[in-house]
Tab-separated table of C-alpha atoms and ligand atoms in Angstrom:
chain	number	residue	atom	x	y	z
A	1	UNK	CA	1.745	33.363	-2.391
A	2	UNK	CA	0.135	29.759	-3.460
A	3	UNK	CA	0.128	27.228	-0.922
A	4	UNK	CA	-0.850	23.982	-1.400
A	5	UNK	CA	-1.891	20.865	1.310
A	6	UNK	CA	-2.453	17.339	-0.290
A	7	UNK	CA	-2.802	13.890	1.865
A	8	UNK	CA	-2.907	10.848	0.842
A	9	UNK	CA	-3.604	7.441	2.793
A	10	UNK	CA	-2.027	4.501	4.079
A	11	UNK	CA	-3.507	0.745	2.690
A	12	UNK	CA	-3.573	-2.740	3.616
A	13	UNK	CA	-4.318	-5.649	1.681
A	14	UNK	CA	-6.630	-7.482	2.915
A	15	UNK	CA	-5.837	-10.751	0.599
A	16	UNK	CA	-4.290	-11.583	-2.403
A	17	UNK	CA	-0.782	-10.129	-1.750
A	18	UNK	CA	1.754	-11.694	-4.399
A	19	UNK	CA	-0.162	-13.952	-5.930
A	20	UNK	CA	-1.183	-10.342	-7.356
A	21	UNK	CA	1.858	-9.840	-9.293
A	22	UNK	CA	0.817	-13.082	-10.715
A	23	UNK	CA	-2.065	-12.327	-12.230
A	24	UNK	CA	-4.974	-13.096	-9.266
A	25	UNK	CA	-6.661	-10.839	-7.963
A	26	UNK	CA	-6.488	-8.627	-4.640
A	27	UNK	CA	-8.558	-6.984	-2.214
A	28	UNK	CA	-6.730	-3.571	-0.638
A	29	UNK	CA	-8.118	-1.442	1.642
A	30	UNK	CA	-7.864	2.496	1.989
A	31	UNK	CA	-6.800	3.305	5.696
A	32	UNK	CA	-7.433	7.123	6.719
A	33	UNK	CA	-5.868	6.687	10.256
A	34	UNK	CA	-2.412	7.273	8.590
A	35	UNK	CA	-1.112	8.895	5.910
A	36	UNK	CA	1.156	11.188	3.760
A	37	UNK	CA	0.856	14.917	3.638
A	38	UNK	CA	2.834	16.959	0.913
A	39	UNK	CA	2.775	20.798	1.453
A	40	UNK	CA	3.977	23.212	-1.421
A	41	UNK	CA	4.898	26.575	-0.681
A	42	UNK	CA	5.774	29.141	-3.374
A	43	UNK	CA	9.302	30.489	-3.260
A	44	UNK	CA	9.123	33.948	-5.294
A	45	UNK	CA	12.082	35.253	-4.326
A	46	UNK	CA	14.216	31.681	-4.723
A	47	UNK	CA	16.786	31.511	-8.166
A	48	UNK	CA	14.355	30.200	-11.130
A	49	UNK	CA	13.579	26.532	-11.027
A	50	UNK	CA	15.201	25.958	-6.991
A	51	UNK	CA	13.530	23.014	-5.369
A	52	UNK	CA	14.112	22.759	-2.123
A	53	UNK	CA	12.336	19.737	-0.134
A	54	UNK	CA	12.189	18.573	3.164
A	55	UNK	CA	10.785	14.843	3.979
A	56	UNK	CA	11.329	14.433	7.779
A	57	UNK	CA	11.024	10.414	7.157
A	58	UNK	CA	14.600	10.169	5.369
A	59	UNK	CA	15.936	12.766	7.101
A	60	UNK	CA	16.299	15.727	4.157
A	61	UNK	CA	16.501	19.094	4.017
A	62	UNK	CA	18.687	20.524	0.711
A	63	UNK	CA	17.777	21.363	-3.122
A	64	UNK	CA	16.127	17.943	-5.002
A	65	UNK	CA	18.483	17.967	-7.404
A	66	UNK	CA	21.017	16.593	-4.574
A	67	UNK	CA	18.786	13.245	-4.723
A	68	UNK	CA	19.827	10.772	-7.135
A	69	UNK	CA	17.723	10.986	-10.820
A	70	UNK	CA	16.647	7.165	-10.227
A	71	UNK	CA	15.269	8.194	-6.331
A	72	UNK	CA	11.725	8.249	-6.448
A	73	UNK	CA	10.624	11.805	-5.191
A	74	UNK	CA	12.827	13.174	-7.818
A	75	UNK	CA	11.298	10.784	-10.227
A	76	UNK	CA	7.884	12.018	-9.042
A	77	UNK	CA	8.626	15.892	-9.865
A	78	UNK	CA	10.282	15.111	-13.457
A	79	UNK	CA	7.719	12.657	-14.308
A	80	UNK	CA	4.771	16.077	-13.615
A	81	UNK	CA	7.325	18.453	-15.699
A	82	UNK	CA	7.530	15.936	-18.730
A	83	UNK	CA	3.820	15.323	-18.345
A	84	UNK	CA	2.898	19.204	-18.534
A	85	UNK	CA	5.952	20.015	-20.655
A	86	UNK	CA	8.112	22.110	-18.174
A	87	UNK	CA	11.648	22.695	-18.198
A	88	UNK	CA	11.778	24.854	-14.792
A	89	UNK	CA	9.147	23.880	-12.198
A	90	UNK	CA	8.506	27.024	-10.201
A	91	UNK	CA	10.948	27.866	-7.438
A	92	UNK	CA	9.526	26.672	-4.209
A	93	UNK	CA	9.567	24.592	-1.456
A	94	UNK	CA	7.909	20.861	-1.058
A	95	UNK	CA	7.542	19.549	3.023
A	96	UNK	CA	6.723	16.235	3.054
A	97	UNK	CA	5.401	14.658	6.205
A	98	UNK	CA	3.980	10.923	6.873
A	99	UNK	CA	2.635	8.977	9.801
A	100	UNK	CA	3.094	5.705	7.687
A	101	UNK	CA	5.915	3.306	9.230
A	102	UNK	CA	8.013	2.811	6.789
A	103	UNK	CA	9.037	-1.134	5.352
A	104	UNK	CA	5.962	-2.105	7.161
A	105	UNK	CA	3.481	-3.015	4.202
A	106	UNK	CA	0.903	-0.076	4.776
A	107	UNK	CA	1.515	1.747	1.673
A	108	UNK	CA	4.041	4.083	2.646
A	109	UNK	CA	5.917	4.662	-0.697
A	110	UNK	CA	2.469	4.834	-2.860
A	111	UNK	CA	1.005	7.089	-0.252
A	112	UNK	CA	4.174	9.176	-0.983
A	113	UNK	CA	3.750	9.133	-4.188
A	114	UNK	CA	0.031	9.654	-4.918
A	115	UNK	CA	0.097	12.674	-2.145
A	116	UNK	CA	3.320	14.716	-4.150
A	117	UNK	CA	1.965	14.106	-7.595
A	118	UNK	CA	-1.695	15.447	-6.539
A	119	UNK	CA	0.065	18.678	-5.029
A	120	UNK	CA	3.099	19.306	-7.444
A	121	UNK	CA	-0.411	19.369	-10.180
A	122	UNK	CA	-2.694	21.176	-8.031
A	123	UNK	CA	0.895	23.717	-7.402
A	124	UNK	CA	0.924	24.938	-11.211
A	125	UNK	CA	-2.683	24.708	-11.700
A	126	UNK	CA	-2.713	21.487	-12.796
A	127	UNK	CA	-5.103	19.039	-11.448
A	128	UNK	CA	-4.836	16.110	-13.275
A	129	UNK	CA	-7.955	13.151	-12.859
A	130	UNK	CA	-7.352	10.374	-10.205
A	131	UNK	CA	-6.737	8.241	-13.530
A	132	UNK	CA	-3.644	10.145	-14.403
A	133	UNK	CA	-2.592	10.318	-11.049
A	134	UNK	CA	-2.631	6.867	-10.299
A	135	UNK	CA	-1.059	6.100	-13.982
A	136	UNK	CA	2.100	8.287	-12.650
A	137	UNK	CA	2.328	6.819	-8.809
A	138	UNK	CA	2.472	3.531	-10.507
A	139	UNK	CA	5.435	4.540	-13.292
A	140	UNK	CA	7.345	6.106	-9.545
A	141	UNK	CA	6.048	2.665	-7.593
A	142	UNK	CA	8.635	0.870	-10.252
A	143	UNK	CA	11.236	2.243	-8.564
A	144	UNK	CA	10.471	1.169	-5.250
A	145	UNK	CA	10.009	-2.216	-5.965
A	146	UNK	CA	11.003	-3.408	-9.932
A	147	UNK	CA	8.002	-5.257	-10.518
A	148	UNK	CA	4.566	-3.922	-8.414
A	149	UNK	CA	1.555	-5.180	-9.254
A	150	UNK	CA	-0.129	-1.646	-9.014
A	151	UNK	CA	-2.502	-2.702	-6.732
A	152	UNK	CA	-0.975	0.177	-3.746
A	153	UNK	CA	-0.703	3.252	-5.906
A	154	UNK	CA	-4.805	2.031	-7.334
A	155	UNK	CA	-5.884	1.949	-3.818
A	156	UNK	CA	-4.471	5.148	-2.251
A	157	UNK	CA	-5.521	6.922	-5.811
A	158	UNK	CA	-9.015	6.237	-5.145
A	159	UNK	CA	-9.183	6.261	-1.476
A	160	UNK	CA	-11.567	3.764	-2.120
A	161	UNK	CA	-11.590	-0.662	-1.484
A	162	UNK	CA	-10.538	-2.056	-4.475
A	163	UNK	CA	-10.606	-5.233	-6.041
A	164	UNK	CA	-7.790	-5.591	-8.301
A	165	UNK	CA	-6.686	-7.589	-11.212
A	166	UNK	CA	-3.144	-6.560	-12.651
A	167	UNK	CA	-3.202	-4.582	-16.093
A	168	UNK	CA	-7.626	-4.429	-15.512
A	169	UNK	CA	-9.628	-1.696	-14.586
A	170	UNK	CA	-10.003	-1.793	-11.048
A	171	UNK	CA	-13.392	-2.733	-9.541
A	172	UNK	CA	-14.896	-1.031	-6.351
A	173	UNK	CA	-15.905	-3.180	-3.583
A	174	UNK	CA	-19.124	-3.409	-2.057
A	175	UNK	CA	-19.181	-3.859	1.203
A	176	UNK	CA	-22.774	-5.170	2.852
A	177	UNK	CA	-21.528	-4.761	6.797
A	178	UNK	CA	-18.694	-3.037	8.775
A	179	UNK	CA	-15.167	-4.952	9.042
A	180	UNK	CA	-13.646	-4.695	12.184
A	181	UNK	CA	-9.623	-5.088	11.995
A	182	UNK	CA	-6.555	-5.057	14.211
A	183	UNK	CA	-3.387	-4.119	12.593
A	184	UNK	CA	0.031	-4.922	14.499
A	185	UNK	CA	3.099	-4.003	13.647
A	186	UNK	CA	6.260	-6.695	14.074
A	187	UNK	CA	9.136	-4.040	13.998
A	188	UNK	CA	10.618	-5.904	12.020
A	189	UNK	CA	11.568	-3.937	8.557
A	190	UNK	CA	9.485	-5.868	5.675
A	191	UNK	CA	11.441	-5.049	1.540
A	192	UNK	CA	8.556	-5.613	-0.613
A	193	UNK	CA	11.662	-5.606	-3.345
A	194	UNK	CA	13.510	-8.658	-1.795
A	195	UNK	CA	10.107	-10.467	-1.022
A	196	UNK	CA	8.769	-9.958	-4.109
A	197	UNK	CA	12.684	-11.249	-5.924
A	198	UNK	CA	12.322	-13.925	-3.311
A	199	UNK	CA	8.723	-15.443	-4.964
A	200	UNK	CA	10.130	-14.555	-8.058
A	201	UNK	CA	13.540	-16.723	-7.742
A	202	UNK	CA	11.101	-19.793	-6.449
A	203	UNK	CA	8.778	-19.852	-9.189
A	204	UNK	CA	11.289	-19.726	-11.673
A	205	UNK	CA	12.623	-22.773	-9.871
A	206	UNK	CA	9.358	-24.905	-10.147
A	207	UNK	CA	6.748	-22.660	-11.804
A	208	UNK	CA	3.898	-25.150	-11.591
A	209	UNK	CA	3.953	-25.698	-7.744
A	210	UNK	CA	3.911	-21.759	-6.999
A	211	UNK	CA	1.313	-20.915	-9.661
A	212	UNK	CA	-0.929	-23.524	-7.753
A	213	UNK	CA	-0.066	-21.218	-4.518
A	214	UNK	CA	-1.192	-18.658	-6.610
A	215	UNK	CA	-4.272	-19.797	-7.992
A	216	UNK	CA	-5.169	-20.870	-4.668
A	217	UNK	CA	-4.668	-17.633	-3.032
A	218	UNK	CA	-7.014	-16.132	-5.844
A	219	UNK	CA	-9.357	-18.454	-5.329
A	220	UNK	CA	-9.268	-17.567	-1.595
A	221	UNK	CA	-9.853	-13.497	-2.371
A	222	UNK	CA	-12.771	-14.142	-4.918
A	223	UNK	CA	-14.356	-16.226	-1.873
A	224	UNK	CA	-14.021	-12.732	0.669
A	225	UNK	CA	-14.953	-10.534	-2.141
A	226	UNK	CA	-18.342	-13.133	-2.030
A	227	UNK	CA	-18.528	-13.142	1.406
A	228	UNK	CA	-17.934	-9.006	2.117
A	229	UNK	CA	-20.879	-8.665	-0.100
A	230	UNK	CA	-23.096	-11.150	1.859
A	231	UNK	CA	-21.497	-9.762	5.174
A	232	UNK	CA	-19.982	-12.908	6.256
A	233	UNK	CA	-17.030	-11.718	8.861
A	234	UNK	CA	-16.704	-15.752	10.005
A	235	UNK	CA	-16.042	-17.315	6.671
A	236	UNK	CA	-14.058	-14.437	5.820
A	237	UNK	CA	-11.905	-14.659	9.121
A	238	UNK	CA	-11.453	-18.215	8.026
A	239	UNK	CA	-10.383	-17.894	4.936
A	240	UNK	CA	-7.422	-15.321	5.790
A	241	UNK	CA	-6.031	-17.512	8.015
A	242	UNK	CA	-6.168	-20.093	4.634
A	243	UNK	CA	-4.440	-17.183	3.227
A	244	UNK	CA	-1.688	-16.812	5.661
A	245	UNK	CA	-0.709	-20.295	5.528
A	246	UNK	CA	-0.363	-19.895	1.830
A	247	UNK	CA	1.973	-17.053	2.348
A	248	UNK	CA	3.798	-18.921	4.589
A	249	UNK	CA	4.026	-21.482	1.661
A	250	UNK	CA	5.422	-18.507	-0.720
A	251	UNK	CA	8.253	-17.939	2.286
A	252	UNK	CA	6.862	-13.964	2.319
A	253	UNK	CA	6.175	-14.975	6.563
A	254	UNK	CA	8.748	-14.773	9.211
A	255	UNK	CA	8.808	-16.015	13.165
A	256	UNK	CA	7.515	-12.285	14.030
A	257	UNK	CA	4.495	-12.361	11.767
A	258	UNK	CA	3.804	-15.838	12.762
A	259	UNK	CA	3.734	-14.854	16.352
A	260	UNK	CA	1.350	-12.306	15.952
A	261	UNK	CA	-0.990	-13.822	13.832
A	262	UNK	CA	-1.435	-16.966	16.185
A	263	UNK	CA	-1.359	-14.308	19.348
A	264	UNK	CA	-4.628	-12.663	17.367
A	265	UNK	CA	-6.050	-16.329	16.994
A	266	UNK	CA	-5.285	-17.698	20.488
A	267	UNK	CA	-7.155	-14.257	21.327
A	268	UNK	CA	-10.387	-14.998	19.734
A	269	UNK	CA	-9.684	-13.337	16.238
A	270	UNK	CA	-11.880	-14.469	13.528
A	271	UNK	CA	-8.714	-14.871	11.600
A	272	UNK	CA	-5.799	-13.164	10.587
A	273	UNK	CA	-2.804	-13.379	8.306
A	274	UNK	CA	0.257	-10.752	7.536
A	275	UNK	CA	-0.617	-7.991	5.261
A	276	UNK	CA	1.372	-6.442	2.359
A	277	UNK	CA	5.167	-7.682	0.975
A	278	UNK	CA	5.943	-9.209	4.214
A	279	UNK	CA	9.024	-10.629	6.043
A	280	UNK	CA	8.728	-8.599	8.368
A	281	UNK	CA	6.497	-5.223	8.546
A	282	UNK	CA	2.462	-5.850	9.532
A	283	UNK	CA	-0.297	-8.267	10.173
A	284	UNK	CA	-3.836	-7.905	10.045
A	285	UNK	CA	-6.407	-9.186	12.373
A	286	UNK	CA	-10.544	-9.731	11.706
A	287	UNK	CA	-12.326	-9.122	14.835
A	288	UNK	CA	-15.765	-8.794	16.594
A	289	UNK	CA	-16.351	-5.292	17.392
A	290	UNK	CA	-16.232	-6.636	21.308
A	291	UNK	CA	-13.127	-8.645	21.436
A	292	UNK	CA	-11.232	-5.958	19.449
A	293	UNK	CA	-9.425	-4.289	22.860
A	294	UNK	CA	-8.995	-7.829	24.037
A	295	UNK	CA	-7.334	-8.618	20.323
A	296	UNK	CA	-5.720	-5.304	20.594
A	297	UNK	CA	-3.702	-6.459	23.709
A	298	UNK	CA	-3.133	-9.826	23.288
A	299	UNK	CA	-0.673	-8.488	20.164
A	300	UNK	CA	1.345	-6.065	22.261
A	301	UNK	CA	1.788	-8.785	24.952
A	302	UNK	CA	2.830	-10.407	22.142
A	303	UNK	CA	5.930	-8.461	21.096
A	304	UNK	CA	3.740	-5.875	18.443
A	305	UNK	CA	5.490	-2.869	18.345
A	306	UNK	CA	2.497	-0.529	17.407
A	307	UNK	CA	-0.960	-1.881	17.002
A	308	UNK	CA	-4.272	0.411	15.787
A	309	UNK	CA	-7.933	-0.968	15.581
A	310	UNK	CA	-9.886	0.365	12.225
A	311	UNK	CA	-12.952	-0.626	10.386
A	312	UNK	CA	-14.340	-0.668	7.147
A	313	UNK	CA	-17.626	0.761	6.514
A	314	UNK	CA	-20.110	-0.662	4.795
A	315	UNK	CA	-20.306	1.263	1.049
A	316	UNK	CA	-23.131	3.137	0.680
B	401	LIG	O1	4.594	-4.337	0.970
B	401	LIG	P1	3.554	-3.601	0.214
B	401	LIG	O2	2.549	-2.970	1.062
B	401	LIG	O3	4.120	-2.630	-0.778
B	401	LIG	O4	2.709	-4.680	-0.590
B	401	LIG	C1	3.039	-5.077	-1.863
B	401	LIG	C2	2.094	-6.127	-2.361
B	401	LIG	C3	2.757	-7.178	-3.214
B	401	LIG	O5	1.705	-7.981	-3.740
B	401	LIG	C4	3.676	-8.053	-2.381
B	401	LIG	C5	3.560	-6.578	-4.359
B	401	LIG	C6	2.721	-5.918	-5.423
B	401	LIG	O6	3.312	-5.164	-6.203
B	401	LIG	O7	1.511	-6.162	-5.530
């Protein structure tokens, strides 16, 4: 009986978050600590064409047809039969299971995404190139948030650090020396959909003062995309606290985030700013390999909820 396994990774963005939607660029980073892992199980015996899935994070357990035809897992498994022409995707059963908070700006919904599509291919003997893949997270991605950038869905495609430029082919980052980060979570549920309207609504209002945000904020990432490659952890600590105030410029921060960020500082970060949609959800912290525990700490005194130290290896 086939039986398939696909997981896919959380993210973070390192810099560029919003201003992204707008045209500048981003830097995201893969993060392997968490992720999403889709299971497939063939259901021989089932009625032709019965889904049945189970995803432990909203609390399911019934056929997929009982999810509405605009919710996004659904999406995800009509999107694969148009693709491949199928009217009746074989009977079985999809478990979904994910150690991505969710609302918290760590890629949950792409993760999601990326992970079903790769198994619900790899299920009918299908396996379709990351290109495809990605192409198909990002068409499900629109119903999470309206208007994405596609910088998420590129990222946890290619598992791989990405510097990305809406509607471009996405470049791979090189990275000269390892990047030591703190990520805290506030608790506090971040919508990417509501922060994203919420830019939106102001730069309708006065479009010249946020694209200067914005073209500030991509001047900011093309600086750390400079410095990564010359392995230059101060100026880039610098430079995402830069960014952070400029996201608290764009409204995206909250008291929470704040908090956090200037708990990392206080605690001898080399910078640090709040990652993803915001209002809520997580920040990011640069730190010396040494004062990562102390980092680390100072955040949970802080009022983090969760906190996990990762790094990003050099490429080879
Ligand atoms: O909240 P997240 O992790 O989905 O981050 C979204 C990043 C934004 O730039 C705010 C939106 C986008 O589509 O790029």
């Amino acid at each position: 009986m086939p039986s398939i396994s696909v997981s896919a990774p959380g993210k973070m963005i390192l810099c560029g978050e919003h201003a992204v939607v707008y045209g500048q660029p981003a830097i995201a980073i893969p993060l392997q600590q968490i992720n999403t892992t889709t299971y497939i199980l063939a259901r021989p015996t089932a009625p032709k064409g019965e889904v049945r899935l189970v995803a432990d994070a909203i609390g399911f357990d019934d056929s997929i047809l009982e999810l509405d035809e605009t919710d996004p897992i659904r999406a995800a498994l009509e999107l694969v039969k148009a693709h491949f022409s199928i009217d009746h995707f074989p009977a079985c059963e999809i478990r979904i299971h994910s150690t991505i908070p969710l609302a918290s700006g760590l890629g949950s919904s792409a993760s999601l995404s990326v992970s079903l599509i790769r198994a619900l291919c790899e299920f009918i003997g299908q396996p379709l190139p990351v290109h495809e893949i990605n192409q198909m997270a990002f068409e499900v991605e629109k119903l999470h948030h309206g208007n994405p950038s596609g910088v998420d869905n590129t990222v946890i495609a290619y598992n791989q650090p990405v510097y990305f430029i809406r509607g471009k082919a996405q470049e791979f980052l090189q990275v000269s020396a390892p990047l030591h980060l703190v990520v805290a979570n506030t608790g506090v549920p971040g919508s990417t959909a509501e922060a994203v309207a919420k830019v939106r609504q102001n730069w309708q209002d006065d479009p010249q003062k946020w694209e200067n945000y914005f073209s500030q904020i991509g001047k900011i990432t093309n600086q750390i995309r400079q410095h990564l490659e010359k392995a230059n952890p101060e100026a880039i600590g610098k430079l995402m606290n830069e960014n952070h105030r400029l996201l608290q410029a764009l409204q995206v921060s909250c008291t929470e985030l704040d908090t956090l960020v200037n708990a990392a500082n206080a605690a001898g970060a080399l910078g640090a700013k709040l990652s993803g949609g915001g209002l809520g959800g997580n920040m990011i912290a640069l730190v010396e390999p040494d004062s990562a525990d102390r980092i680390f700490k100072a955040l949970m005194d802080a009022g983090a909820v969760s906190a996990f130290k990762t790094t990003l290896s050099p490429s080879r």
